[in-house]
Coordinates of C-alpha atoms in Angstrom, one line a residue:
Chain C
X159 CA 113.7 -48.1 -18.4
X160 CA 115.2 -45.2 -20.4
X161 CA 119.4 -45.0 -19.4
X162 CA 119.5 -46.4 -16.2
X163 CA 122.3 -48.2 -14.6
X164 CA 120.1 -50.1 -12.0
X165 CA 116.7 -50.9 -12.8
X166 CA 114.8 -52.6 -9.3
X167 CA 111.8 -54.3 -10.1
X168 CA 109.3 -55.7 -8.0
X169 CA 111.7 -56.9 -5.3
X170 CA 109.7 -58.7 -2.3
X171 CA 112.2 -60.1 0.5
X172 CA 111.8 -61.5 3.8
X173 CA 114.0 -62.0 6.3
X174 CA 112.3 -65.5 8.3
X175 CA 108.8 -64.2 8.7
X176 CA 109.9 -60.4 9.2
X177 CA 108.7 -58.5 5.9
X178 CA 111.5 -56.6 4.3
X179 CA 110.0 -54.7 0.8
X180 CA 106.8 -55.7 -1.1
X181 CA 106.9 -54.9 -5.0
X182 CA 109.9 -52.5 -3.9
X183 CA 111.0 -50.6 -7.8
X184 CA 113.6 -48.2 -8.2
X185 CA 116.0 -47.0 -11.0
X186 CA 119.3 -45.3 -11.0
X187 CA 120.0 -43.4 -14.0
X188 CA 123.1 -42.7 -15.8
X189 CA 125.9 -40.2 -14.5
X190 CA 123.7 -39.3 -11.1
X191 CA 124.7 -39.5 -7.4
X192 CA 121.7 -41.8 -5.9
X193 CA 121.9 -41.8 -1.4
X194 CA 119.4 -44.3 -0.6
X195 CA 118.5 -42.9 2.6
X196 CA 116.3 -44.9 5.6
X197 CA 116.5 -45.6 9.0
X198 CA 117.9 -48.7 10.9
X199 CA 116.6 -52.0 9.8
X200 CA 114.6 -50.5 6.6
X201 CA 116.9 -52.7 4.1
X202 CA 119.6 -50.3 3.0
X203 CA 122.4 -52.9 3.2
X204 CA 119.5 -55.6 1.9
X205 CA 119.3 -53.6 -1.0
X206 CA 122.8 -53.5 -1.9
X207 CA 123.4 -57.3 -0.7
X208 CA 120.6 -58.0 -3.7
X209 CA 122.6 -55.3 -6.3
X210 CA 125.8 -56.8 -5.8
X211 CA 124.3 -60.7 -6.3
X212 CA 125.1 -61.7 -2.7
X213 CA 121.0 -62.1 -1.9
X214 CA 118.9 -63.2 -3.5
X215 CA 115.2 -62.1 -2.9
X216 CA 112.0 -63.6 -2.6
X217 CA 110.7 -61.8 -5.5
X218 CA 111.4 -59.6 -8.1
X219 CA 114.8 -58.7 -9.9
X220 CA 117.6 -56.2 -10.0
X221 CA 119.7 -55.7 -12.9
X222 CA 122.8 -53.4 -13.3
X223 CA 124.4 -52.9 -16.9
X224 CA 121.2 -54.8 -17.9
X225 CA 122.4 -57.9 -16.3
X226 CA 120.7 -59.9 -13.7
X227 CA 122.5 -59.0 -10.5
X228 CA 122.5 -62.6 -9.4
X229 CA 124.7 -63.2 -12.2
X230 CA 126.8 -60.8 -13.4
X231 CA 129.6 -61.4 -15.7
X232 CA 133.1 -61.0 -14.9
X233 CA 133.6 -58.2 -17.1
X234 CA 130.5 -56.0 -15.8
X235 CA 132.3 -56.6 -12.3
X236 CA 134.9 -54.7 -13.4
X237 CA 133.1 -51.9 -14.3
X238 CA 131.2 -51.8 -10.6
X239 CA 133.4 -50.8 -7.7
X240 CA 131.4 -52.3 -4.9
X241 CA 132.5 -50.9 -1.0
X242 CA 130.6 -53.7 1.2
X243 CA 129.7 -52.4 5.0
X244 CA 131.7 -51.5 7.5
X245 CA 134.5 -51.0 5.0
X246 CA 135.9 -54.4 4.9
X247 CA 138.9 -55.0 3.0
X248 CA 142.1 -58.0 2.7
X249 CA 143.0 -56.2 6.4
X250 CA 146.3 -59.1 6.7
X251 CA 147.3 -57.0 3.5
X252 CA 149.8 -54.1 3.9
X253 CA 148.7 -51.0 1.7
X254 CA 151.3 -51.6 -0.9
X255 CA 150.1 -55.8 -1.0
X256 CA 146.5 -54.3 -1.2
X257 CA 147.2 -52.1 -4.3
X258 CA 149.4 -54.4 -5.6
X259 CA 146.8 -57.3 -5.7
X260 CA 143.8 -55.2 -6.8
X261 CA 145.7 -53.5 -9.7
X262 CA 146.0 -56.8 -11.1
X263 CA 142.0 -57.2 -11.9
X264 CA 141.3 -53.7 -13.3
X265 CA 142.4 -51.9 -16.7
X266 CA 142.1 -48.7 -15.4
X267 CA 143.7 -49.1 -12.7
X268 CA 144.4 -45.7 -11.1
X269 CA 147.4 -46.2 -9.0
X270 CA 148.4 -42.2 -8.4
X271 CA 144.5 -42.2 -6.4
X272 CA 145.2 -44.5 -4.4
X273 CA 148.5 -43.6 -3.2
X274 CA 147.8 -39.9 -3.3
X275 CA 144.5 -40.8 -0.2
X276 CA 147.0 -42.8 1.2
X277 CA 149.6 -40.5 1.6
X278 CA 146.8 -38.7 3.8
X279 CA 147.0 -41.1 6.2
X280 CA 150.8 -40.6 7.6
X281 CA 151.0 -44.6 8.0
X282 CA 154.2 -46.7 6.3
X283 CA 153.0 -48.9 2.8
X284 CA 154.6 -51.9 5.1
X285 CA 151.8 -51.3 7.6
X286 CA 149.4 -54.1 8.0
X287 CA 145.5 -53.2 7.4
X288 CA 144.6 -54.7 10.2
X289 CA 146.8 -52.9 12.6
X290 CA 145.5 -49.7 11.7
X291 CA 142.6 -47.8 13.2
X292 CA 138.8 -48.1 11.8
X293 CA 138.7 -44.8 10.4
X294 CA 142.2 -45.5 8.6
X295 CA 140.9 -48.7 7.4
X296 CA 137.9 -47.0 6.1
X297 CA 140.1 -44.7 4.2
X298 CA 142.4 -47.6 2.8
X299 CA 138.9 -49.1 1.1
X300 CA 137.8 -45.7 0.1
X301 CA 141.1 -45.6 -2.1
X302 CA 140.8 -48.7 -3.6
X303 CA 137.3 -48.1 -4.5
X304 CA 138.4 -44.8 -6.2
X305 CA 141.4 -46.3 -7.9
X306 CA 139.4 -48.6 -9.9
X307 CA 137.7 -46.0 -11.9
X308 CA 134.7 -47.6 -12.3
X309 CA 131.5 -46.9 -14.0
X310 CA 129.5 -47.6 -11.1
X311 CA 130.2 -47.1 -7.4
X312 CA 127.8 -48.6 -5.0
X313 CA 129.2 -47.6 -1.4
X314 CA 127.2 -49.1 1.5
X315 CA 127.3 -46.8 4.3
X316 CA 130.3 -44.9 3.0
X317 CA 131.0 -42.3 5.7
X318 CA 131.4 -45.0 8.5
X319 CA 134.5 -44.3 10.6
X320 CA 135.6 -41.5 9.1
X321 CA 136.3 -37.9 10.8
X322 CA 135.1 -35.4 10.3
X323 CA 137.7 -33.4 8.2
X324 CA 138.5 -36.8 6.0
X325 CA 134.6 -37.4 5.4
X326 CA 134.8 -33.8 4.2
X327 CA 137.3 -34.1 1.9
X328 CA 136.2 -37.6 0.9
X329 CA 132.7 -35.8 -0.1
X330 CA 134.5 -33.4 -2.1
X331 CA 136.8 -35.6 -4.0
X332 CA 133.7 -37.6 -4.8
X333 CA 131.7 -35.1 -6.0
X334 CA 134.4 -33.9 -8.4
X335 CA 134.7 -37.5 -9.6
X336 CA 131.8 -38.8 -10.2
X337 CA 130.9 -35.9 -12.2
X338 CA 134.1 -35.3 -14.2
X339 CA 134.0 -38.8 -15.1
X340 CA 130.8 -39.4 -15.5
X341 CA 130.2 -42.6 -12.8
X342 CA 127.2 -43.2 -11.3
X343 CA 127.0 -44.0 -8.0
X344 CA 124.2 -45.3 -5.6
X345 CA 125.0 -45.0 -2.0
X346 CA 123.7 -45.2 1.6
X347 CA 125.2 -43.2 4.9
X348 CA 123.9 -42.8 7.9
X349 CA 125.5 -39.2 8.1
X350 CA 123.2 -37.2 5.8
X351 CA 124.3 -34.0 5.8
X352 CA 127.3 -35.4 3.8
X353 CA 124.2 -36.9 1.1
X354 CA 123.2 -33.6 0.6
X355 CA 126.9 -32.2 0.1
X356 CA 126.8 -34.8 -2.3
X357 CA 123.8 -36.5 -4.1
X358 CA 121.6 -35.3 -6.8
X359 CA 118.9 -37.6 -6.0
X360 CA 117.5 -39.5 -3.0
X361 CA 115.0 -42.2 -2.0
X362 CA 113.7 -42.2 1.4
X363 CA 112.8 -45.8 2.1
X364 CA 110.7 -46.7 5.5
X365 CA 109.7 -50.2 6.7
X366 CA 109.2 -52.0 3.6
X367 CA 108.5 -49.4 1.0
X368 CA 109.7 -46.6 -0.7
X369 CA 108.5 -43.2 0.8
X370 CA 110.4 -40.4 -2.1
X371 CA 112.7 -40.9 -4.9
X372 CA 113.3 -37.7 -6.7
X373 CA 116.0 -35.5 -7.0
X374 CA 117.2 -34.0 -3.8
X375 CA 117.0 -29.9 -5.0
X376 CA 113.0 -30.8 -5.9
X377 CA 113.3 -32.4 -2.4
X378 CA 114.4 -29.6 -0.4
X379 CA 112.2 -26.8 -2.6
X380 CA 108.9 -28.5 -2.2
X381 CA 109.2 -30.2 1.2
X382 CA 108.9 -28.0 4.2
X383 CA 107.6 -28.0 8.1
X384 CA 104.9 -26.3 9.2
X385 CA 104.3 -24.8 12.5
X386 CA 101.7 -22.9 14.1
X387 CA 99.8 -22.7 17.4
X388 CA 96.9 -24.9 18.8
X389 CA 94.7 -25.1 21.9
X390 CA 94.8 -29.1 20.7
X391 CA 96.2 -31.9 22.6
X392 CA 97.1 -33.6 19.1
X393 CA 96.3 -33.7 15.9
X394 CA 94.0 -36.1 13.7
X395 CA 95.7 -37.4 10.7
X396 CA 95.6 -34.5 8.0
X397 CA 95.6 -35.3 4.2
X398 CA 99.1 -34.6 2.8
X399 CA 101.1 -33.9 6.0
X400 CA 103.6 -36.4 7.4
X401 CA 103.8 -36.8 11.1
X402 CA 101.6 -34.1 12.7
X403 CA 102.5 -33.7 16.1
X404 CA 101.9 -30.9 19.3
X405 CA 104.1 -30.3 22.2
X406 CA 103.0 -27.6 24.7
X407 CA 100.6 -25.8 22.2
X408 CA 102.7 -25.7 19.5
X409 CA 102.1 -28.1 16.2
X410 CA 104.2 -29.0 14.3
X411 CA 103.6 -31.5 10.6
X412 CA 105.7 -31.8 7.2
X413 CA 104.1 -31.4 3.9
X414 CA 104.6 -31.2 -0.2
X415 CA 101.7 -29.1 -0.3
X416 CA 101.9 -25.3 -0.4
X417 CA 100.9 -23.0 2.5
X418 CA 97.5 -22.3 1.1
X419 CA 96.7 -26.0 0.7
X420 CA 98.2 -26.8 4.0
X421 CA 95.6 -24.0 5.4
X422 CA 93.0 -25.8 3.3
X423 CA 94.2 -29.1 4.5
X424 CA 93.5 -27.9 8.4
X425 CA 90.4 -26.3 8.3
X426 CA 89.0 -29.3 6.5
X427 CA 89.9 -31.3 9.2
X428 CA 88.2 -28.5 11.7
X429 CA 91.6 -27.7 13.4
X430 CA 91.8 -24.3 15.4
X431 CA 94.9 -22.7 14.4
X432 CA 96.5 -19.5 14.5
X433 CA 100.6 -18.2 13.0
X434 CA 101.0 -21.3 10.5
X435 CA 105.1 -20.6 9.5
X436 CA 106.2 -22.3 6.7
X437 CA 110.3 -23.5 7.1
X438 CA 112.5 -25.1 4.6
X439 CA 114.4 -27.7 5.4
X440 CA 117.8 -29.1 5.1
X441 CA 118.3 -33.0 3.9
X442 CA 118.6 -34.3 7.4
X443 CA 115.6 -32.8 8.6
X444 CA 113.2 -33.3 5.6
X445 CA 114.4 -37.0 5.9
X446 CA 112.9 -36.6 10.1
X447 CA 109.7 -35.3 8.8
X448 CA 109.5 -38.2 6.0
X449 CA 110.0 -40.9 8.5
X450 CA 109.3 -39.4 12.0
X451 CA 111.7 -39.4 15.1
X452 CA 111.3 -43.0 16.1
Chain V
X1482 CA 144.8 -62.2 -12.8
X1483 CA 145.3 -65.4 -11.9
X1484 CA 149.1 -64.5 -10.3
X1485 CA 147.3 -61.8 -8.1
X1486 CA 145.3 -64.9 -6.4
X1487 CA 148.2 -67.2 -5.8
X1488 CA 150.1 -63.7 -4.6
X1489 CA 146.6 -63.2 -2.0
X1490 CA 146.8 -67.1 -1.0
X1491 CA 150.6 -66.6 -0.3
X1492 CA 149.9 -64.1 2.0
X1493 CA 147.6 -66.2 4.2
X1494 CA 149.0 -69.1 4.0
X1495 CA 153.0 -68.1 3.9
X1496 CA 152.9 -67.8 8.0
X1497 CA 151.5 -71.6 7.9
X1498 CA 153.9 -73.4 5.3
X1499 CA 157.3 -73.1 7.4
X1500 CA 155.6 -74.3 10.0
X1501 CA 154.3 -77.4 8.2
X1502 CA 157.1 -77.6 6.4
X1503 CA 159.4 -78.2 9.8
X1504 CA 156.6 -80.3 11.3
X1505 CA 155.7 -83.1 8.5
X1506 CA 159.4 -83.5 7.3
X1507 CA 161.1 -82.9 10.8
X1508 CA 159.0 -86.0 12.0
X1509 CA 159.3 -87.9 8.9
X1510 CA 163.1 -87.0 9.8
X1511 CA 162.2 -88.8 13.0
X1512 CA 160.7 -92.2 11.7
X1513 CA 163.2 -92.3 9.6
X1514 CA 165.9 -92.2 12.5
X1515 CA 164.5 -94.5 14.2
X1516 CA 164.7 -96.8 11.1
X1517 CA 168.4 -96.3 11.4
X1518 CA 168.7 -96.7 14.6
X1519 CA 166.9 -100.6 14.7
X1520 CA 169.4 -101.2 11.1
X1521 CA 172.3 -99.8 13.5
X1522 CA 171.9 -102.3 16.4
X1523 CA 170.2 -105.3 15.1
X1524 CA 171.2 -104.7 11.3
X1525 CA 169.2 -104.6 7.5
X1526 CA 168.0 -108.0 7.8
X1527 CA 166.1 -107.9 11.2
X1528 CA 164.6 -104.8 9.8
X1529 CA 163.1 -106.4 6.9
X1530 CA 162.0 -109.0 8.6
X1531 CA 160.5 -107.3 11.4
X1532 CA 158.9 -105.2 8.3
X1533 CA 157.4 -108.5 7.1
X1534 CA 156.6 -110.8 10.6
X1535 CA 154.9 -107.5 12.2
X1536 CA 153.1 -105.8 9.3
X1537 CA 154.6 -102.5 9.9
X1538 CA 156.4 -100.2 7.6
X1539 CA 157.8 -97.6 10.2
X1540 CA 156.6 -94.8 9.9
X1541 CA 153.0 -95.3 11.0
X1542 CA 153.6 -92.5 13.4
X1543 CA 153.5 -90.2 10.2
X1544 CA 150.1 -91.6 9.1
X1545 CA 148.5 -88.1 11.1
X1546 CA 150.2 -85.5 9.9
X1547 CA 149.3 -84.9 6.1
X1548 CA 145.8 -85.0 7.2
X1549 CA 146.7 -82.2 9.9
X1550 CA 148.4 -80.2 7.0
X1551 CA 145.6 -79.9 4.9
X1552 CA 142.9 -78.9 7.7
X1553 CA 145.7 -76.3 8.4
X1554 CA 146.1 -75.4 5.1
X1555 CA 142.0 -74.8 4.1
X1556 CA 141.8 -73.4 7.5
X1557 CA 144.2 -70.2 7.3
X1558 CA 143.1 -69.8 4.1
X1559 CA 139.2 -69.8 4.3
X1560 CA 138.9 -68.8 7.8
X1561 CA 140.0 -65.0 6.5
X1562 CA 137.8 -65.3 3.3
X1563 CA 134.5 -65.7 6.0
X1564 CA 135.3 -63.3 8.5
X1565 CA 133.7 -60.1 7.8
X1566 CA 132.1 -62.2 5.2
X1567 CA 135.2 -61.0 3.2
X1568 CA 134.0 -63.2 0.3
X1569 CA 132.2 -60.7 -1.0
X1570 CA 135.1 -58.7 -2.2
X1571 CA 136.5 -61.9 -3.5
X1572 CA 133.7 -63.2 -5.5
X1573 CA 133.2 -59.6 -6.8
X1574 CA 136.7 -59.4 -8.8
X1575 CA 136.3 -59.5 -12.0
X1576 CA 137.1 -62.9 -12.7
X1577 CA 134.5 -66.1 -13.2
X1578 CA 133.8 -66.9 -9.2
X1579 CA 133.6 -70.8 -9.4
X1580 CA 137.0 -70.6 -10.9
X1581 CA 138.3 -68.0 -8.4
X1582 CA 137.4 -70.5 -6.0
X1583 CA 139.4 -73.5 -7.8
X1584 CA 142.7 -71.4 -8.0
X1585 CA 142.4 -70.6 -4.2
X1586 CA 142.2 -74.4 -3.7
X1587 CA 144.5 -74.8 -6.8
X1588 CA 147.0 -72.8 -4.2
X1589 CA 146.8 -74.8 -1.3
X1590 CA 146.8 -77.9 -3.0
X1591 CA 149.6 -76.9 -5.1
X1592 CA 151.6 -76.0 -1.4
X1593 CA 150.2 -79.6 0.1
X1594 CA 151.5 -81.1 -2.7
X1595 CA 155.2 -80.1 -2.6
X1596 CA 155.1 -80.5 0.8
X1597 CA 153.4 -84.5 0.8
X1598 CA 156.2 -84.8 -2.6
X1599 CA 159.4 -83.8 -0.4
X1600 CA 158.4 -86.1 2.5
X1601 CA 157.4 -88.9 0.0
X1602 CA 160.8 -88.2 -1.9
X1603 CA 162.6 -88.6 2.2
X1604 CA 161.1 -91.8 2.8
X1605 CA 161.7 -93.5 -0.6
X1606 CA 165.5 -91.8 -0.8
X1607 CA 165.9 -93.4 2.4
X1608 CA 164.5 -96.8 2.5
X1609 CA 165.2 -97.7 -1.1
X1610 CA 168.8 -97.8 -0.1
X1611 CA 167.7 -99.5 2.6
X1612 CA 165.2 -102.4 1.0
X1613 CA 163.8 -104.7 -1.2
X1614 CA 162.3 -102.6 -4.1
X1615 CA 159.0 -104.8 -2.5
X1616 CA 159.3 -103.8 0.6
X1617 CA 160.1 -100.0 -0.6
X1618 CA 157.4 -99.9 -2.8
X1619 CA 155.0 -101.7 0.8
X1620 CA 155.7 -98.2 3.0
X1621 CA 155.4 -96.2 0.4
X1622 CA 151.9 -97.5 -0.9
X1623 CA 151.3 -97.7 2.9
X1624 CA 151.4 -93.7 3.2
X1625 CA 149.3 -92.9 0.0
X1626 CA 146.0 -93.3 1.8
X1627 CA 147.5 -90.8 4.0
X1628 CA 148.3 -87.9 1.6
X1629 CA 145.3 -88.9 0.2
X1630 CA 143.8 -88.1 3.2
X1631 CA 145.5 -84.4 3.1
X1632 CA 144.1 -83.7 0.0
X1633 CA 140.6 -84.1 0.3
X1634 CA 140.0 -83.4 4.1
X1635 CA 141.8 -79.8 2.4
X1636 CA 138.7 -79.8 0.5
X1637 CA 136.5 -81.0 2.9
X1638 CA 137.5 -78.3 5.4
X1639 CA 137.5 -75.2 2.6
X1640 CA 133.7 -76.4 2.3
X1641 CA 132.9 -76.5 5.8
X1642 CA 134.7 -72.9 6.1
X1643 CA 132.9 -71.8 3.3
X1644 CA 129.2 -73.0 4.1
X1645 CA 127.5 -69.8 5.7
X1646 CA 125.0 -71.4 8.2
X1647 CA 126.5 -72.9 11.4
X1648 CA 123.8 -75.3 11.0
X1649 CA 125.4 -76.6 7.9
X1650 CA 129.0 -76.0 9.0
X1651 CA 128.3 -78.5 12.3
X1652 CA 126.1 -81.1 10.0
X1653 CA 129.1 -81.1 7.2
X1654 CA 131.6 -81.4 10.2
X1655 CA 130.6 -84.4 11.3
X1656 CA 130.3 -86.0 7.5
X1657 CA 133.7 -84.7 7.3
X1658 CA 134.9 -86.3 10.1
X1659 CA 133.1 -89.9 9.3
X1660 CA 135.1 -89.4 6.0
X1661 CA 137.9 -88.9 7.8
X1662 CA 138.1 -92.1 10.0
X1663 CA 137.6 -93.9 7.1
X1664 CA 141.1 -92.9 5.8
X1665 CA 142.5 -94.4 9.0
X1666 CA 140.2 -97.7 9.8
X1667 CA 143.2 -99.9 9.0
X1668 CA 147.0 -100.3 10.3
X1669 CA 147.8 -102.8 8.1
X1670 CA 150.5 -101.8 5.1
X1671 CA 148.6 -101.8 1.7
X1672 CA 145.2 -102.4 3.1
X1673 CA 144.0 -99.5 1.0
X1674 CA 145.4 -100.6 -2.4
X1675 CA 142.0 -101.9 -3.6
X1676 CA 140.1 -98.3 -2.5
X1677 CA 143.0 -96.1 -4.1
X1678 CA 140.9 -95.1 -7.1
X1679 CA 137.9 -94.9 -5.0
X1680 CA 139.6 -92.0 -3.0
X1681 CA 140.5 -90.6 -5.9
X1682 CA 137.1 -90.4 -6.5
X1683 CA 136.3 -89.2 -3.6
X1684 CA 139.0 -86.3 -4.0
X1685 CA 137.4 -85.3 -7.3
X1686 CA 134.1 -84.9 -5.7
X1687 CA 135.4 -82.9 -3.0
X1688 CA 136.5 -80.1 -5.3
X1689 CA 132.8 -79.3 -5.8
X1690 CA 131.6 -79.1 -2.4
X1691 CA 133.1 -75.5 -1.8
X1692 CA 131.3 -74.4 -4.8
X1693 CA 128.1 -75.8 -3.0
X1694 CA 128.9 -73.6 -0.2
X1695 CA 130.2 -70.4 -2.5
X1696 CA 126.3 -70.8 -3.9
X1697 CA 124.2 -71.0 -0.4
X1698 CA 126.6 -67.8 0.2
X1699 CA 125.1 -65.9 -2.7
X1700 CA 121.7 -66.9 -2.3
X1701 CA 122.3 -65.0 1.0
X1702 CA 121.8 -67.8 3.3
X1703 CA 122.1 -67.3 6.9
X1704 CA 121.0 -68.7 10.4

């Protein structure tokens, strides 16, 4: 288990009949920005909903701080700053009730964060939550996550609502944060060229398993496209490429494996082929060629 | 810690007390006129004995409203807690969630209270100056069932709001309401004095039932 904050183990979940994970493990170590990256429906907010005690799964167990998500104690709470979906927050609040209330339940309560994000926003401290727009609201819960200076942030789809200038900035500020102080933090966006502005590692989940975890620099140096010509109409399933495809004589799969191996990889499977490229890739699209365009 | 809840239950519930505090004493203001008004034109005695021959008290036509208070109440306080399924944030404070969950009642029973005091405090103030300590002691053992009634349909309510299935929500609904028709099965003053401690009972029990629902919420149940 080593010095992780989160330790998954074994988690099996179902929603009805419909198969969520099976034996799904994962860890998050200390001090390290973890984006849990997947498309819709692959149990990205499941995952967090089991974290944060609010689920709990078929199988398997989660602990964070070494304490049973299901039941953790008041006083690990406080060191977790949890930002649930779609950035909901106490929205019949006004900013100053907000701050005011939350203050109350953390030590470190970090009340120049909060009001310096706020000032951003150009909107009166009388202003009701509610009567503010989505990215503003989005913004409000960003600060009070930050102002809580916790140990561990766990931010489901963080970047929701938020332009494009503010997500920027938001980025940024966590970056510096989280690493001058140490948190860990275990996220998911949907926007993932922000992820790779921002995490160290990643895990790429598909349908009901884990496709990567590892840290998103190994990610990007080992993980590449390959292209090249064929008189094929498609491609038979090659060992070590993900999602071999060919439109209008051009083919097209992602692999781990070097050139040479890739070259290997194709003869062996007695494909003609001429100009194989090698490309690197950025986050979003090494996430495409883990999980395929739809 | 505990302050910052009250402050959070003050702001939902601070646009609802006014109002329930001008509708439950303006109408026990009412009743209570209209008490006047028979003393005024037929005098004391006919009242009492109108009190006695008829087996009223006089202000039946309060017997309604605590009830309505504490569905109010439990419902502009929990309604907000489950949209958004804003509970989440609430039972992740750090602070034991069962007990989070007691001082939110805690609040609104506290505000029920004061209010269900004041009107009780109008009514004896009133007819003690007015009757026999008997008679004083008839209406005012009369209206008990009925803040009883406030109290625990409060309760009663928090746990339906809180339940996270529909399903549930409709099936505790209707248990709810049986319970509530049995607070109101009889007109007749101190028909309830022998089932006083039994409601009490009743209201005791009813502060675990939105703990029951706070559970099925964090085993993640949904329809």
């Amino acid at each position: 288990m080593g010095d992780s904050v989160i330790v998954c183990r074994n988690l099996t979940h179902y929603y009805g009949e419909r198969l969520i994970y099976k034996d799904l493990s994962f860890e998050v170590p200390r001090g390290r920005i973890l984006g849990l990256l997947g498309k819709n429906g692959t149990g990205k907010t499941t995952a967090i909903n089991i974290l944060s005690g609010y689920l709990r799964p078929r199988a398997g167990e989660c602990r964070i701080f070494g304490e049973r998500s299901e039941a953790i104690s008041p006083a690990t709470r406080a060191r977790i700053a949890l930002l649930i979906e779609g950035h909901v927050q106490y929205s019949y609040m006004t900013i100053a009730q907000i701050e005011r209330f939350y203050s109350r339940f953390y030590p470190r309560w970090n009340r120049d964060a909060y009001y310096g994000l706020m000032e951003l926003l150009k909107v009166a401290p009388r202003q009701r939550i509610s009567r503010m727009s989505c990215g503003q609201r989005s913004q409000v819960a960003l600060g009070l996550i930050l102002a809580q200076d916790a140990e561990l942030l766990v931010l489901d789809d963080f970047s929701m609502g938020l332009d494009p200038g503010y997500r920027r900035l938001f980025v940024e500020y966590l970056r510096d944060y989280a690493r001058n102080g140490a948190k860990t933090v275990f996220l998911t966006s949907h926007i993932i060229q922000d992820m790779e502005k921002l995490v160290d590692d990643c895990i790429v989940m598909d349908y009901g398993r884990i496709l990567v975890q590892m840290p998103v620099r190994e990610l990007l140096g080992s993980f590449a496209r390959y292209t090249f010509t064929t008189g094929a109409a498609e491609l038979p399933p090659i060992e070590g490429a993900f999602h071999p495809g060919v439109m209008n004589g051009r083919a097209e799969l992602f692999s781990f494996a070097p050139q040479r191996q890739v070259e290997q990889a194709l003869g062996g499977a007695g494909i003609v082929f001429d100009g194989l490229v090698r490309e690197s890739l950025n986050l979003e699209d090494a996430f495409i060629g883990l999980t395929g365009k739809y | 810690m505990i302050k910052a809840i009250l402050y959070k239950e003050w702001i939902k519930m601070r646009a609802l007390l006014p109002v329930a505090a001008v509708a439950v004493l303006g109408f026990t203001v009412y009743a209570l006129l209209r008490v006047e008004r028979a003393v005024d034109f037929r005098g004391a005695a006919h009242v009492w004995q109108i009190m006695i021959d008829k087996e009223t008290v006089f202000i039946e036509p309060l017997r309604l409203l605590p009830a309505l208070a504490g569905i109010a109440a439990a419902l502009v306080q929990f309604i907000p807690e489950m949209s958004q399924r804003r509970l989440k944030l609430t039972l992740h404070l750090p602070f034991p969630q069962r007990g989070m969950i007691l001082v939110m009642a805690a609040a609104g029973l506290g505000a029920l209270a004061v209010l269900f005091a004041a009107q009780a405090a109008m009514v004896w103030g009133y007819m003690h100056r007015l009757l026999a300590p008997e008679l004083t002691a008839r209406a005012m053992m009369t209206a008990v069932p009925w803040w009883a009634a406030g109290l625990t349909l409060y309760m009663l309510t928090a746990w339906i709001c809180l339940e996270p299935t529909w399903r549930r929500r409709v099936l505790y609904l209707l248990m709810t309401a049986g319970v509530a028709r049995m607070f109101f099965l009889s007109d007749v003053p101190r028909a309830y004095d022998g089932m006083l401690p039994w409601m009490a009972a009743l209201w005791l029990f009813s502060l675990l039932l939105p703990l029951l629902s706070v559970d099925r919420f964090k085993q993640g149940c949904q329809d």
